[in-house]
Tab-separated table of C-alpha atoms in Angstrom:
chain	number	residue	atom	x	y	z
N	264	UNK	CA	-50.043	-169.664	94.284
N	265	UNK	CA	-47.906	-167.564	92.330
N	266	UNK	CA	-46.826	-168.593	88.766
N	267	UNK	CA	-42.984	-168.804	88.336
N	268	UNK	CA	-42.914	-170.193	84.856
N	269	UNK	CA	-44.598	-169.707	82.269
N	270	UNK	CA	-45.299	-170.472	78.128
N	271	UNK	CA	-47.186	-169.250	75.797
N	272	UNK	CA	-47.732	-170.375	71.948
N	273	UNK	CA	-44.331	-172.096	71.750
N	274	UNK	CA	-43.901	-173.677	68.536
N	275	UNK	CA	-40.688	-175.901	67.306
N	276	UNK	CA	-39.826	-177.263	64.068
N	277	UNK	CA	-36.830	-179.260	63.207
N	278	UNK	CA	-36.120	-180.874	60.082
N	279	UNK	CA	-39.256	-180.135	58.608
N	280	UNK	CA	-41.301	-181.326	61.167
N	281	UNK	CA	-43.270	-179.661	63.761
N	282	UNK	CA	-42.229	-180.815	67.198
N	283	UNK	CA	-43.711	-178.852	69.534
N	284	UNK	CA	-47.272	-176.813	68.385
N	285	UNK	CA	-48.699	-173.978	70.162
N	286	UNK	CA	-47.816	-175.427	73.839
N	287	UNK	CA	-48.712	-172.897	76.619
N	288	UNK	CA	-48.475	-173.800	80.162
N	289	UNK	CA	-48.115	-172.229	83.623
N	290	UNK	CA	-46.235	-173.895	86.594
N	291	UNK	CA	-46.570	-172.468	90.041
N	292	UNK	CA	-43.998	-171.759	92.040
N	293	UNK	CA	-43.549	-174.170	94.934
N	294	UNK	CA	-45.305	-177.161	92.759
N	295	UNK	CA	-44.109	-180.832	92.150
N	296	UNK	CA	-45.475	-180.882	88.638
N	297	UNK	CA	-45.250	-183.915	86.210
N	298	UNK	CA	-45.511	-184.153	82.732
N	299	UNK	CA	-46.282	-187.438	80.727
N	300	UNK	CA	-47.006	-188.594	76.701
N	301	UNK	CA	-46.408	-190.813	74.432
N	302	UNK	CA	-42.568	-191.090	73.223
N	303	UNK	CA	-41.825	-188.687	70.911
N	304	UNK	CA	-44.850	-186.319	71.850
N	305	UNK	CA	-42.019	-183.549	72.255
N	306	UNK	CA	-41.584	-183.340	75.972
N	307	UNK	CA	-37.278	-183.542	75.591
N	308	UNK	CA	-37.498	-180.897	73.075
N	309	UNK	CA	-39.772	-178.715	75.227
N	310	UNK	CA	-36.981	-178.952	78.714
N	311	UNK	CA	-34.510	-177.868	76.028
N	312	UNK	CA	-36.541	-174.958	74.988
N	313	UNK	CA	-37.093	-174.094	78.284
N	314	UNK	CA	-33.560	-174.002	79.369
N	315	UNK	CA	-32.089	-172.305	76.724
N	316	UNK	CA	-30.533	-175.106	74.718
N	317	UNK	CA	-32.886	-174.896	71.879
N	318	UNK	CA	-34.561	-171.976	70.509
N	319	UNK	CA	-38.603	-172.063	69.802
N	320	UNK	CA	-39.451	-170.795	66.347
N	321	UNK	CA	-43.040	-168.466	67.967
N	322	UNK	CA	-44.199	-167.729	71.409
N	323	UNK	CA	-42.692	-166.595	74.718
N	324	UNK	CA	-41.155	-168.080	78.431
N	325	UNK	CA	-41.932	-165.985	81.038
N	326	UNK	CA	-40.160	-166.447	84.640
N	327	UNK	CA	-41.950	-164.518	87.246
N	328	UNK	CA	-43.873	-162.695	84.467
N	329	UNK	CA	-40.840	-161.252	82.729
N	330	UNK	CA	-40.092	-162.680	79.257
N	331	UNK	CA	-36.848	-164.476	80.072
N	332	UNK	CA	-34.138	-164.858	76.959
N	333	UNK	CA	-31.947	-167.672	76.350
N	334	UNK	CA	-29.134	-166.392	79.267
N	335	UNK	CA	-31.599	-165.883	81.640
N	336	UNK	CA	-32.781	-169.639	81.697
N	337	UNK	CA	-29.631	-170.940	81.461
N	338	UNK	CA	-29.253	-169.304	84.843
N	339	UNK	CA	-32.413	-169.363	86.107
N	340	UNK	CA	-33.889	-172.894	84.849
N	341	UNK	CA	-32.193	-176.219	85.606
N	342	UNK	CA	-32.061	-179.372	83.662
N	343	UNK	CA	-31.194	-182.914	84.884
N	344	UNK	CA	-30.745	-185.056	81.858
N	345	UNK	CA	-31.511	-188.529	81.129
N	346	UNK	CA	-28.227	-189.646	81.653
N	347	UNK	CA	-26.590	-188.461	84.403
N	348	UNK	CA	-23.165	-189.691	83.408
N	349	UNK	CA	-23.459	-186.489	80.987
N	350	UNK	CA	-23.637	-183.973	83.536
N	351	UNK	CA	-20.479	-185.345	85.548
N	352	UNK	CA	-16.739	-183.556	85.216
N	353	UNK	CA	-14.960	-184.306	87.973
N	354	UNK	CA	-13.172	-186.770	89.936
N	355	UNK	CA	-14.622	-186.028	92.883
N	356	UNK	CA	-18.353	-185.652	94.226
N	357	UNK	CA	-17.532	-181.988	96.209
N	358	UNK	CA	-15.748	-181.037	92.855
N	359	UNK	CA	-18.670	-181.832	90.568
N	360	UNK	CA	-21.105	-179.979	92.087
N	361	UNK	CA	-18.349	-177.245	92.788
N	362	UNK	CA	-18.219	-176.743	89.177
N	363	UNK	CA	-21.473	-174.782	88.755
N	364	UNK	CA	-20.482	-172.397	91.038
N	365	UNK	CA	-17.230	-171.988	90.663
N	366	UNK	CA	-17.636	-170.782	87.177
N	367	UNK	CA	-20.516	-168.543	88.331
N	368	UNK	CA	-17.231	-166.356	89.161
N	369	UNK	CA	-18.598	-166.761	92.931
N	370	UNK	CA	-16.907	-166.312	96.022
N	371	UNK	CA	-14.654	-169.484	97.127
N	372	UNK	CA	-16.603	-169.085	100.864
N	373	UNK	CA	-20.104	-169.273	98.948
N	374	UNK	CA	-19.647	-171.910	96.368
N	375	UNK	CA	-18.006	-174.233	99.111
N	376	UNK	CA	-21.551	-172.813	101.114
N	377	UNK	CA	-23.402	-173.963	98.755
N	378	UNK	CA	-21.667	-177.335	97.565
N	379	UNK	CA	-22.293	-178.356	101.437
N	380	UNK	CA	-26.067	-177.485	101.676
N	381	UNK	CA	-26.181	-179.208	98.248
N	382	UNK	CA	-24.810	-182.405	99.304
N	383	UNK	CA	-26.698	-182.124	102.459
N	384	UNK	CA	-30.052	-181.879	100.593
N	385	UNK	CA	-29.192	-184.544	98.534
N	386	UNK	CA	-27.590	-187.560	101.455
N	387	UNK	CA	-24.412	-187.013	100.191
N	388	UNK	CA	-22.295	-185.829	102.546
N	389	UNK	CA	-20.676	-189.107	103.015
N	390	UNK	CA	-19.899	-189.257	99.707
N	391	UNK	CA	-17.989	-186.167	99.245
N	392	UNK	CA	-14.800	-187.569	98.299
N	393	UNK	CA	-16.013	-190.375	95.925
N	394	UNK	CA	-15.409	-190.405	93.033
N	395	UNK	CA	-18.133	-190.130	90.900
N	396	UNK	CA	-17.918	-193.559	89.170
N	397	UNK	CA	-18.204	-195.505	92.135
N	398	UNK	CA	-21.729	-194.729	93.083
N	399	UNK	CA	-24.720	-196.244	92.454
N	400	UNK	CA	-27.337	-195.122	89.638
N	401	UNK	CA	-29.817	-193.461	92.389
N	402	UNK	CA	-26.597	-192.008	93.725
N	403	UNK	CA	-25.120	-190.758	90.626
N	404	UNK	CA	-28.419	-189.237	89.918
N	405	UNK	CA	-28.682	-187.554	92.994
N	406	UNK	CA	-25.266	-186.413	92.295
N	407	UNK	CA	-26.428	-184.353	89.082
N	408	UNK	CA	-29.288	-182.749	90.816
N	409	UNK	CA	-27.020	-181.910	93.649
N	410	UNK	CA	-25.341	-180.445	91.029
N	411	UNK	CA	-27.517	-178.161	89.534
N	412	UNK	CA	-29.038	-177.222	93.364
N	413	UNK	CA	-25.628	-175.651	94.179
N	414	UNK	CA	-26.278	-172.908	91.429
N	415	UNK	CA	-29.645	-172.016	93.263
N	416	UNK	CA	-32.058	-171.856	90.248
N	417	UNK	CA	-35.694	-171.160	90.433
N	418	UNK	CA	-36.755	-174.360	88.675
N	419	UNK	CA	-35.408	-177.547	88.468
N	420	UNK	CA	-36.551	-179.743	85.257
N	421	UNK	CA	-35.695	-183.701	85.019
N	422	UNK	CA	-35.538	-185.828	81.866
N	423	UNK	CA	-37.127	-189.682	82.548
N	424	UNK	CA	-34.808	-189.507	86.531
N	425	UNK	CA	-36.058	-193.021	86.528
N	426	UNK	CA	-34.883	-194.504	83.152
N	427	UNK	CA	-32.443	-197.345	83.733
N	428	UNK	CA	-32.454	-197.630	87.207
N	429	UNK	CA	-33.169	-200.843	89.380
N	430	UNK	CA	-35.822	-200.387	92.255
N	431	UNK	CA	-33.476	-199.744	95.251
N	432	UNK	CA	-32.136	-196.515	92.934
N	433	UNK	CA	-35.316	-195.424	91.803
N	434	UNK	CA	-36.601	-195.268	95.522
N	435	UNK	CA	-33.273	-192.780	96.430
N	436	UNK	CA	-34.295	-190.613	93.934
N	437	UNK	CA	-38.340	-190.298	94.700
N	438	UNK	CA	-37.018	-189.726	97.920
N	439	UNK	CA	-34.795	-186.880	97.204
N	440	UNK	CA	-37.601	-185.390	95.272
N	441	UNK	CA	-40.484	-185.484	97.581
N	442	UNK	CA	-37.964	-183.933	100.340
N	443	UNK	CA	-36.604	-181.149	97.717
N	444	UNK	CA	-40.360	-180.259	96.664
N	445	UNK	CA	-41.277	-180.640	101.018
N	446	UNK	CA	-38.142	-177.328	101.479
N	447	UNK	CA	-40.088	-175.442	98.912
N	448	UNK	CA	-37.935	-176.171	95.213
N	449	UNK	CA	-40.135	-176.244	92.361
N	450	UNK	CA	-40.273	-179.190	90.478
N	451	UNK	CA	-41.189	-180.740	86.878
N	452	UNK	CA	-40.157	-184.379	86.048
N	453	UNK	CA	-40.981	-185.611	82.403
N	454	UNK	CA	-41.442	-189.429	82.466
N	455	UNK	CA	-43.700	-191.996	81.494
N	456	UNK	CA	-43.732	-194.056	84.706
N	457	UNK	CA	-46.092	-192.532	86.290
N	458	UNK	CA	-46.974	-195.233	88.554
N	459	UNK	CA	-43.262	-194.366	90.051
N	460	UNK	CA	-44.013	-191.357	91.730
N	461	UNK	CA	-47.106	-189.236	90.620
N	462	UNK	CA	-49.387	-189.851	94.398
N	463	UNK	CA	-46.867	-187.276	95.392
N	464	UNK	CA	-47.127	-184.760	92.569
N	465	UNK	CA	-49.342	-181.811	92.701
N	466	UNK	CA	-49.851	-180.891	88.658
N	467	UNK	CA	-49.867	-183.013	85.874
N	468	UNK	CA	-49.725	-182.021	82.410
N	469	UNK	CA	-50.099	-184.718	78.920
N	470	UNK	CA	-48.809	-183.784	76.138
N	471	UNK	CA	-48.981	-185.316	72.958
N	472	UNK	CA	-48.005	-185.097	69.151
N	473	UNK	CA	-46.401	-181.926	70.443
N	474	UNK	CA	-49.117	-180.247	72.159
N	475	UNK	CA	-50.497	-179.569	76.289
N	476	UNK	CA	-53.511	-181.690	75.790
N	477	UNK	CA	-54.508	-181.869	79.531
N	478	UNK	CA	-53.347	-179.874	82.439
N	479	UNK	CA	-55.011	-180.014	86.337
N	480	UNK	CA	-54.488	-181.528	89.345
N	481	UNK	CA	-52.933	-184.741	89.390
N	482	UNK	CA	-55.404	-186.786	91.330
N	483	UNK	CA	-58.266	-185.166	88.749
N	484	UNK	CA	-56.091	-186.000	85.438
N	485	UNK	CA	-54.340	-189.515	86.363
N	486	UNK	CA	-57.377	-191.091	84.807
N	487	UNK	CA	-56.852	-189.610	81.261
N	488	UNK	CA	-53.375	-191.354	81.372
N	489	UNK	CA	-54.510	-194.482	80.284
N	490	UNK	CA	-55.891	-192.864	76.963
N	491	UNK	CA	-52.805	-191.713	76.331
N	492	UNK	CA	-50.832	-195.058	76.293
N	493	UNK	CA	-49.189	-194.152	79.528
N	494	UNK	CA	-49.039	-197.129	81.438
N	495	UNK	CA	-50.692	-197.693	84.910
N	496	UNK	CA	-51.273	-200.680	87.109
N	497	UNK	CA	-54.574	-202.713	86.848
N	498	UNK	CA	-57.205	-201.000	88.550
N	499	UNK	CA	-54.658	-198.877	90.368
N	500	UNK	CA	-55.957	-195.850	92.461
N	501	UNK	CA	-54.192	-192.071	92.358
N	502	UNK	CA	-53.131	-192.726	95.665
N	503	UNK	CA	-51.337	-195.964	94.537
N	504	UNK	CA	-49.044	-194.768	92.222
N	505	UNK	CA	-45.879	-194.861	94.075
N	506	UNK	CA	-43.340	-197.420	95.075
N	507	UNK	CA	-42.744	-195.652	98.279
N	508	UNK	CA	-45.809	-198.416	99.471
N	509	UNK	CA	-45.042	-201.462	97.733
């Protein structure tokens, strides 16, 4: 596979304090990737570093092996945040995810293109003229990815897309991610429930106190979790973590 993102020696400090130390990593394209650590191991900070919202203090990001400056990720890299009431403008679902596109300066005929195969992706066609308050947390969620699909970036990063939800939500939104990373997208969620949705990821990374300190397959690295303090069922098996069975 080919590599469409890529880090090397990123360091961040903030307030003093080192937050993110010498972190190089490689995510192929095509790839459901997760990452997991303890809280406060850095992993926020890193999404903002790689899309442009915060600038690392040493190394380089690389998409498609071209260094790639703080415009190019913010156009090329998307981020779903924690709280997907933050990402919503409008008073409609159609005009929310319109918004990207729209002020991308594109063409009315191809940002209404895209808002369509955006809300198809996502099961929200039916929802097109909802307001955005009126849907459920899996919905809203799927609403900010939708979102960031309809600008048409190369990778799409997600901040805990599980935190808060109840388990009817949580199920939409594995869903929509095994069938996004199924058409091709390239995925990296940052959580720590991994026994959510990582039988259906490909990569899995660990990071702690601000560092990669394993990176493999996820069926050969799920065991290291544990050590880690991420939490995983008793005597759970790689191919159990997922509610998709339960």
């Amino acid at each position: 596979m080919e590599s469409v993102l890529q880090i090397n020696h990123l360091s961040l400090i903030l307030n003093g304090r080192k937050i993110l130390n010498d972190v190089s990593m490689t995510l192929e394209r095509g790839s459901f990737a997760a990452m997991c650590g303890r809280n406060g191991a850095g992993k926020s900070q890193l999404l903002r570093c790689l899309k442009g919202l915060r600038k690392p203090d040493t190394g380089e990001i690389l998409i498609d092996n071209c260094k790639a400056d703080e415009k190019t990720r913010m156009k090329r890299i998307a981020l779903v945040f924690q709280n997907a009431e933050m990402q919503i403008v409008s008073q409609s679902v159609e005009k929310d995810i319109a918004f990207g596109p729209e002020n991308m300066g594109l063409e009315k005929d191809e940002a209404e293109r895209r808002v369509k195969k955006a809300l198809s992706l996502m099961g929200l066609t039916d929802k097109a003229k909802q307001r955005p308050q009126t849907l459920s947390g899996g919905e809203l969620r799927k609403c900010a990815i939708a979102g960031i699909l309809a600008m048409e970036p190369d990778v799409i990063l997600l901040d805990e897309p599980f935190a808060n939800l109840d388990y009817p939500s949580t199920l939409t939104v594995i869903k929509a991610l095994i069938s996004l990373h199924e058409k091709g997208y390239t995925i990296l969620v940052v959580s720590h429930e991994a026994e959510k949705f990582l039988a259906h990821t490909d990569t899995l990374l660990i990071m702690d106190n601000g560092s990669i300190k394993e990176a493999g397959t996820s069926s050969q690295i799920f065991e290291k979790l544990a050590h880690y303090d991420i939490y995983l069922p008793e005597k759970s098996s790689f191919e159990e973590l997922t509610w998709l069975k339960r």
